[in-house]
mmCIF file of C-alpha atoms in Angstrom:
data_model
loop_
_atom_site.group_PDB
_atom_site.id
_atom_site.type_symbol
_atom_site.label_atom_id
_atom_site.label_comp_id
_atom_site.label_asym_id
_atom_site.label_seq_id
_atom_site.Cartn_x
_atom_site.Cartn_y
_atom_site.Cartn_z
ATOM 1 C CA UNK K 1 -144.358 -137.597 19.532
ATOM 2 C CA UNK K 2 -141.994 -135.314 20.374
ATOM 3 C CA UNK K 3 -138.099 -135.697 20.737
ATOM 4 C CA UNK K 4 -134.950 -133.407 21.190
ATOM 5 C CA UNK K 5 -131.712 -133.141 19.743
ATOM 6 C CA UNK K 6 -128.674 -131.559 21.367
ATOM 7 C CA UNK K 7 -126.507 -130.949 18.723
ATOM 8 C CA UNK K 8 -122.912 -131.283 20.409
ATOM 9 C CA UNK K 9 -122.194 -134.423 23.233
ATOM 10 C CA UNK K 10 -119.108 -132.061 24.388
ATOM 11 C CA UNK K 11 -118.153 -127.922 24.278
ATOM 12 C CA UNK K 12 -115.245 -126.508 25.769
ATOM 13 C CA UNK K 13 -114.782 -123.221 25.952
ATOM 14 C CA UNK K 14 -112.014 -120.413 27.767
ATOM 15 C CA UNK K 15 -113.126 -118.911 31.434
ATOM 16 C CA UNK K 16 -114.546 -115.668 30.363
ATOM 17 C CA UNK K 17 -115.582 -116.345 26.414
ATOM 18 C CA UNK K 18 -119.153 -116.932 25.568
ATOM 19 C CA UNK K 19 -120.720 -120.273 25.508
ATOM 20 C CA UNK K 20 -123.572 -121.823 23.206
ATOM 21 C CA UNK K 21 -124.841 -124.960 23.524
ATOM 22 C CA UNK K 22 -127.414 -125.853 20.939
ATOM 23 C CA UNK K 23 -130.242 -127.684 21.174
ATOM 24 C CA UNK K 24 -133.219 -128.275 18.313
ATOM 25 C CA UNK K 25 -136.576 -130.134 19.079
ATOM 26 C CA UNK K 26 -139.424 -131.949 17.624
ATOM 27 C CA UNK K 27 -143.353 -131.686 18.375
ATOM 28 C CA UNK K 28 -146.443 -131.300 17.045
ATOM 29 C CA UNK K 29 -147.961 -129.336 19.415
ATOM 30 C CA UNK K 30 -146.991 -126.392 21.261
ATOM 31 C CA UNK K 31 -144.134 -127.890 23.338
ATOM 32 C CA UNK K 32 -142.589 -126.481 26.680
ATOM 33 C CA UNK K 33 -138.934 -126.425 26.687
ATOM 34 C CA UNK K 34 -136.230 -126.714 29.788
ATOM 35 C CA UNK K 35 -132.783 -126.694 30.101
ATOM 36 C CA UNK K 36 -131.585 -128.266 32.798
ATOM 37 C CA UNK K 37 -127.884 -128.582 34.267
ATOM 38 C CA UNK K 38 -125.826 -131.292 36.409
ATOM 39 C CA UNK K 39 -122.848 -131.042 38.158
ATOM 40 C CA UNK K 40 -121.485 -134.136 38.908
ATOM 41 C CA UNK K 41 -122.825 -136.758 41.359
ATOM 42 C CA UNK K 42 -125.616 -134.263 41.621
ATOM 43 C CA UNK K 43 -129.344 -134.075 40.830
ATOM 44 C CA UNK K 44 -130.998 -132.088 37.765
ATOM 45 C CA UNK K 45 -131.125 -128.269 38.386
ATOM 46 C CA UNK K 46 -133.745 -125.984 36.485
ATOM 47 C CA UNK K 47 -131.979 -123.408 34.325
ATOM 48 C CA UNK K 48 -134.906 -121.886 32.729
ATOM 49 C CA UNK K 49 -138.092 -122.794 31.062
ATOM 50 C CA UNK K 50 -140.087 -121.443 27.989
ATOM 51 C CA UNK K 51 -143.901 -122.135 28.452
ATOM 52 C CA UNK K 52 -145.081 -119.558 25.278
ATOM 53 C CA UNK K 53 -144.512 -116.547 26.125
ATOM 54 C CA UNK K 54 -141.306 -114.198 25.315
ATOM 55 C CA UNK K 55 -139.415 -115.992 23.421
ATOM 56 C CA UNK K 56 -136.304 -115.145 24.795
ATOM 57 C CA UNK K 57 -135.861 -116.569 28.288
ATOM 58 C CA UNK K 58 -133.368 -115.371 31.081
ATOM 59 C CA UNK K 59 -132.594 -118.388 33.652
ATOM 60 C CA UNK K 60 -130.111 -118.323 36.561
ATOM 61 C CA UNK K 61 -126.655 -117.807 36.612
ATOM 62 C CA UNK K 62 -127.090 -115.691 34.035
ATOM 63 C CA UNK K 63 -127.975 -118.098 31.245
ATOM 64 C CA UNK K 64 -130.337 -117.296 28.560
ATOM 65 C CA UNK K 65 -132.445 -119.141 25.919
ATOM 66 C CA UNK K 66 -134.554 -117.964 22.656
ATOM 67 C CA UNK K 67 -137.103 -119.846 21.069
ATOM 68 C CA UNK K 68 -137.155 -119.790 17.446
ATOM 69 C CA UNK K 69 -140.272 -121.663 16.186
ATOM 70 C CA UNK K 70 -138.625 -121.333 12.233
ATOM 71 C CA UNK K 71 -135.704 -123.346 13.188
ATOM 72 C CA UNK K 72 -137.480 -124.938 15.923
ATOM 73 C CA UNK K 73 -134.202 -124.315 17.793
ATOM 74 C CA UNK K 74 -134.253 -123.627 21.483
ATOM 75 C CA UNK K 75 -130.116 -122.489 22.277
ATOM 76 C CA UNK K 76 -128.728 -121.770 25.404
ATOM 77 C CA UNK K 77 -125.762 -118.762 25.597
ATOM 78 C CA UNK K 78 -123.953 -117.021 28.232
ATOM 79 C CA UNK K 79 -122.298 -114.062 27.361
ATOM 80 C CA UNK K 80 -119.270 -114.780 29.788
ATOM 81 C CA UNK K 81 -118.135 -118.435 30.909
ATOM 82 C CA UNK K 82 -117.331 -119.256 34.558
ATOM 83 C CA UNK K 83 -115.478 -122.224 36.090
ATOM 84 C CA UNK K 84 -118.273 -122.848 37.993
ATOM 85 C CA UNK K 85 -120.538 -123.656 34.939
ATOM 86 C CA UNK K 86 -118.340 -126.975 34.091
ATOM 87 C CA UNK K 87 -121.146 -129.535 34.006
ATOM 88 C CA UNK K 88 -123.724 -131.222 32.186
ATOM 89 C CA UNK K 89 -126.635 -129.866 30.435
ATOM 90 C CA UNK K 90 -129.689 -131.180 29.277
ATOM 91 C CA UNK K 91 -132.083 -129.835 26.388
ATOM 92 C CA UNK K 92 -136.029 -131.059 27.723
ATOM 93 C CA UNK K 93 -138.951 -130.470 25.367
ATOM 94 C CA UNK K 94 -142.815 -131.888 26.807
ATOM 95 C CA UNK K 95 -145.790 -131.854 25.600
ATOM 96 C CA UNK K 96 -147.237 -133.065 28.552
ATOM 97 C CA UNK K 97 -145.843 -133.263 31.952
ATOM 98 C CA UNK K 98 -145.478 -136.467 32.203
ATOM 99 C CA UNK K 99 -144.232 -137.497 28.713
ATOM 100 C CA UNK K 100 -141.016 -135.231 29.323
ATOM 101 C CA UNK K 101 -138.186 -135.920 26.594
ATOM 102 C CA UNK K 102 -134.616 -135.571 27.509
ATOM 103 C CA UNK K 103 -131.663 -134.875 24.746
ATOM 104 C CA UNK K 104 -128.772 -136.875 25.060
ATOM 105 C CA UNK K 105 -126.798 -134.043 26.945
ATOM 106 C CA UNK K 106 -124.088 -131.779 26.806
ATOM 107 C CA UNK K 107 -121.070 -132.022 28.580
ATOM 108 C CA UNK K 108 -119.441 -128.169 28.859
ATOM 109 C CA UNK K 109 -115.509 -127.625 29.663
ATOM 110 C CA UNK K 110 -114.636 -124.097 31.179
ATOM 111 C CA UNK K 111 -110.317 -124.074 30.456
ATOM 112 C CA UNK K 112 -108.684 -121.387 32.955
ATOM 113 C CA UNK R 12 -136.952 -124.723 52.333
ATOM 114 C CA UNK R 13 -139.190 -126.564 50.341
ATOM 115 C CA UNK R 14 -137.330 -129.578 48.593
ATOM 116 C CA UNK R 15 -137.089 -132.921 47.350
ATOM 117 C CA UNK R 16 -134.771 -135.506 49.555
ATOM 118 C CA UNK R 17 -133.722 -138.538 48.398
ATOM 119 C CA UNK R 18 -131.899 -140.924 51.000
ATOM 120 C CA UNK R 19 -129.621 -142.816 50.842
ATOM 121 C CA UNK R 20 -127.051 -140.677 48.723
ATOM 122 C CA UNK R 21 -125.113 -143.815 47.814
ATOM 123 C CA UNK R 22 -126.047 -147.309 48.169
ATOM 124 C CA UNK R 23 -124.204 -150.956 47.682
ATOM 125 C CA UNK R 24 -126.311 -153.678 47.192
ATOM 126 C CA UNK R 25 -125.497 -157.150 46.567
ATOM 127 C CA UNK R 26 -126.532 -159.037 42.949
ATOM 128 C CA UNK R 27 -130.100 -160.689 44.083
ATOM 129 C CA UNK R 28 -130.360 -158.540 46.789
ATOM 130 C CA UNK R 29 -133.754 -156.368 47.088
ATOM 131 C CA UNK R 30 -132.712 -152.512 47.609
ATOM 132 C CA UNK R 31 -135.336 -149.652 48.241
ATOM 133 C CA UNK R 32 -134.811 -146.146 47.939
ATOM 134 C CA UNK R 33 -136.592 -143.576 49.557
ATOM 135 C CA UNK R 34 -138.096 -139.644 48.109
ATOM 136 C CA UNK R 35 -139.624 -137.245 50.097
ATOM 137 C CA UNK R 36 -140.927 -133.832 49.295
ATOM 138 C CA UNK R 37 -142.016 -130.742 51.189
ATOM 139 C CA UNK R 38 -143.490 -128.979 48.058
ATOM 140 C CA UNK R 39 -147.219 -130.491 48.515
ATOM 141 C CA UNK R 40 -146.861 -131.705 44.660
ATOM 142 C CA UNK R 41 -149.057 -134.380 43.370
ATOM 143 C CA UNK R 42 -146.950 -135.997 41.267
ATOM 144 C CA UNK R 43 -143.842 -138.056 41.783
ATOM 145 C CA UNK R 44 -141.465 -139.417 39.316
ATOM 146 C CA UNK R 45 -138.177 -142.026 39.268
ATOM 147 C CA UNK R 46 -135.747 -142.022 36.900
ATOM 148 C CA UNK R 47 -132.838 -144.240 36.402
ATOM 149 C CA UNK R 48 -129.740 -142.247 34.718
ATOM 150 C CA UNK R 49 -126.643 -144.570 33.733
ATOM 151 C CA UNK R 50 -123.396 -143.313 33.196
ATOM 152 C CA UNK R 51 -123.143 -140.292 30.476
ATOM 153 C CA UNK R 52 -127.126 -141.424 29.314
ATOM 154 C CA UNK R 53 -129.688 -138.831 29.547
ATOM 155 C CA UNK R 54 -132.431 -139.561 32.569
ATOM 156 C CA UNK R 55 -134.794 -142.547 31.452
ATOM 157 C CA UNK R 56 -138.235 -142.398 33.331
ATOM 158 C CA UNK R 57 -139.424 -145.414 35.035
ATOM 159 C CA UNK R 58 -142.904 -144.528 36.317
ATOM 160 C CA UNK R 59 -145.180 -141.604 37.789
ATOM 161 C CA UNK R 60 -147.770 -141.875 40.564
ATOM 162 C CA UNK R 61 -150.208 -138.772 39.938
ATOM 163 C CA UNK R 62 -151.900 -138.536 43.281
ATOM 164 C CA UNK R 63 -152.189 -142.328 44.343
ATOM 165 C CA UNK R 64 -152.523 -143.405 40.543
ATOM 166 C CA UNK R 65 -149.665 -145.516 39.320
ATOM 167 C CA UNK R 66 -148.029 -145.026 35.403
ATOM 168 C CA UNK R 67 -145.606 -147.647 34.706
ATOM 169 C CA UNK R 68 -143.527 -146.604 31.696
ATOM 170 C CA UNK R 69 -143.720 -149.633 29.068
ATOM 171 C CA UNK R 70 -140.641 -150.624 28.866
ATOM 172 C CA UNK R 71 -139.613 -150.700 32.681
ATOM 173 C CA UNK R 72 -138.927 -154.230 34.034
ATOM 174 C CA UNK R 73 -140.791 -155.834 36.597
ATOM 175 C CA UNK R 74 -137.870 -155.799 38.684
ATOM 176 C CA UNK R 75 -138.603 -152.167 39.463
ATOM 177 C CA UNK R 76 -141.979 -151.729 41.374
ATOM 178 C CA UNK R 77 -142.282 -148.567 43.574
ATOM 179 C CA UNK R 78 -144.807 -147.765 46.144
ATOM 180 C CA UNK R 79 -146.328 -144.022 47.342
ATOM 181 C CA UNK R 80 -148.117 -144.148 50.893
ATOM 182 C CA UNK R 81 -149.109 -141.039 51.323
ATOM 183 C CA UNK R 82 -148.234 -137.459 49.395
ATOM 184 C CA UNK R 83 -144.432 -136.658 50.659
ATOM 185 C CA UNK R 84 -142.674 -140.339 50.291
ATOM 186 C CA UNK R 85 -142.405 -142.096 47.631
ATOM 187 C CA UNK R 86 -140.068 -145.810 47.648
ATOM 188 C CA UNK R 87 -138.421 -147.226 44.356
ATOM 189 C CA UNK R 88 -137.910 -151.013 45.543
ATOM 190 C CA UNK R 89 -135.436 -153.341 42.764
ATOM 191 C CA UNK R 90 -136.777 -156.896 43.998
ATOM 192 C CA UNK R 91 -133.332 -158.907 42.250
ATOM 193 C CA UNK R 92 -131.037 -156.223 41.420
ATOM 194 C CA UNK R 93 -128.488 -157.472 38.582
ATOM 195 C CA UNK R 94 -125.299 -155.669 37.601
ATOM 196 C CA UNK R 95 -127.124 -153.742 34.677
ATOM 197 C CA UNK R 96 -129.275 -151.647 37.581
ATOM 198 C CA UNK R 97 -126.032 -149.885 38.517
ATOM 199 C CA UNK R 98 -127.196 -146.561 38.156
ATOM 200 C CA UNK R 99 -127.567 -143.048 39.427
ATOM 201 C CA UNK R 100 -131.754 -142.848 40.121
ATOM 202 C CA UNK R 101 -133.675 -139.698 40.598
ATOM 203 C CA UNK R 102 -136.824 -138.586 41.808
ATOM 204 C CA UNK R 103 -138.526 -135.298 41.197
ATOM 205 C CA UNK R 104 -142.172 -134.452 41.651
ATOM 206 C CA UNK R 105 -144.396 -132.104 39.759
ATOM 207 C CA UNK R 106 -147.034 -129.788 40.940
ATOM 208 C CA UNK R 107 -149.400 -130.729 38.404
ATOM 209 C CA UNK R 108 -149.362 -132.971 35.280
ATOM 210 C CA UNK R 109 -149.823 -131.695 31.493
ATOM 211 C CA UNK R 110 -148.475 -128.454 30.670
ATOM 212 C CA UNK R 111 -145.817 -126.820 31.552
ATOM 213 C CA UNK R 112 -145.144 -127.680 34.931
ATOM 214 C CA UNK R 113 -141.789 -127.881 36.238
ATOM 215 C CA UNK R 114 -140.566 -131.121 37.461
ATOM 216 C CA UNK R 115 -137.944 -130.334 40.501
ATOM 217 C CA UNK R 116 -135.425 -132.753 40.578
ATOM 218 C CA UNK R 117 -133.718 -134.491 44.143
ATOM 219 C CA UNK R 118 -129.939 -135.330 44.589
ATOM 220 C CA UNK R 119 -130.352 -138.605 43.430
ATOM 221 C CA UNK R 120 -129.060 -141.688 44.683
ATOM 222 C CA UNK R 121 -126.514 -144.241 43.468
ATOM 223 C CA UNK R 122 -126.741 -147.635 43.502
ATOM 224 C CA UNK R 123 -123.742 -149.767 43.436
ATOM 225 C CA UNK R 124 -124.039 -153.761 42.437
ATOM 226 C CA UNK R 125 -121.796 -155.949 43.812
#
């Protein structure tokens, strides 16, 4: 079965420095892989999805994953932090739709 | 737009008290999913109804049952809510099931137990 580990509960970064939250999954098959985000007292928002093709995926807000099959790794950057991107994030790997697995989360700080 | 509602926002219940929550959906998908999310917990699924076929997650009390009359609604009812059922719950639906499809997530509601 598959399963997903998000490697850091908590990141805080500067307004305006990069952020990486990291994220490294489990499967034996060829898994799809989501990142999702949620502000608070708000529902799950897709950031961007990898379904197998490139393996580096651009997502909204200017967020970007790679897939690296070697360190079966699955990282999200953004080259420039915003206030706005304060929330929660959440590393998804599936194997099937409806056998999705959810990492524990990561809660990102943006500091003025 | 197309989107996935979920009414009430909040909700306050009292212990014993049956609650139902309500998702709609005006993406056409065929699947439907609830979640329950507790405080600073990752989203734990509860069940799925693929078309009008019901997947109960084994591990999901009986307390929770949920119901899907037709394609856009579908109720989460919690027949003798207890304190532990305080919770944030989600739906999101699914075009398809297997593969990569996307599940799109609603605004969730929160229950409160009193």
């Amino acid at each position: 079965a598959q399963s997903v580990t998000q490697l850091d509960s908590h990141v805080s970064v500067s307004e305006g420095t990069p952020v990486l939250l990291r994220c490294n999954y489990s499967s034996s098959y060829s898994p799809s892989l989501f990142w999702y985000v949620q502000h608070p007292n708000k529902g799950l928002q897709l950031l961007l999805k990898y379904t197998s093709a490139a393996t580096l995926v651009k997502g909204i807000n200017g967020f970007e994953a790679e897939f690296k099959k070697s360190e079966t790794s699955f990282h999200l950057t953004k080259p420039s932090a915003h206030m706005s991107d304060a929330a929660e994030y959440f590393c998804v790997v599936s194997e099937s739709n409806n056998d999705m697995r959810f990492g524990a989360g990561t809660r990102l700080t943006v500091k003025p | 737009d197309a989107m996935v509602i979920q009414n009430p926002r909040y909700q306050v219940t009292q212990f014993g008290k049956p609650v139902t929550l309500s998702c709609s959906q005006t993406l056409n998908h065929n699947v439907m999913y609830w979640y329950q999310q507790k405080s600073s917990q990752a989203p734990k699924l509860l069940f799925h109804y693929y078309d009008k076929d019901f997947n109960n997650e084994a591990d999901t009390p009986d307390n929770f049952q949920s119901r899907r009359p037709n394609t856009s609604f579908c109720f989460l009812d919690i027949r003798s809510p207890g304190l532990g059922d305080a919770a944030m719950y989600l739906c999101a639906t699914s075009r398809d099931r297997g593969g990569p499809d996307t599940q799109y997530f609603g605004p969730g509601t929160r229950l409160t137990v009193l």
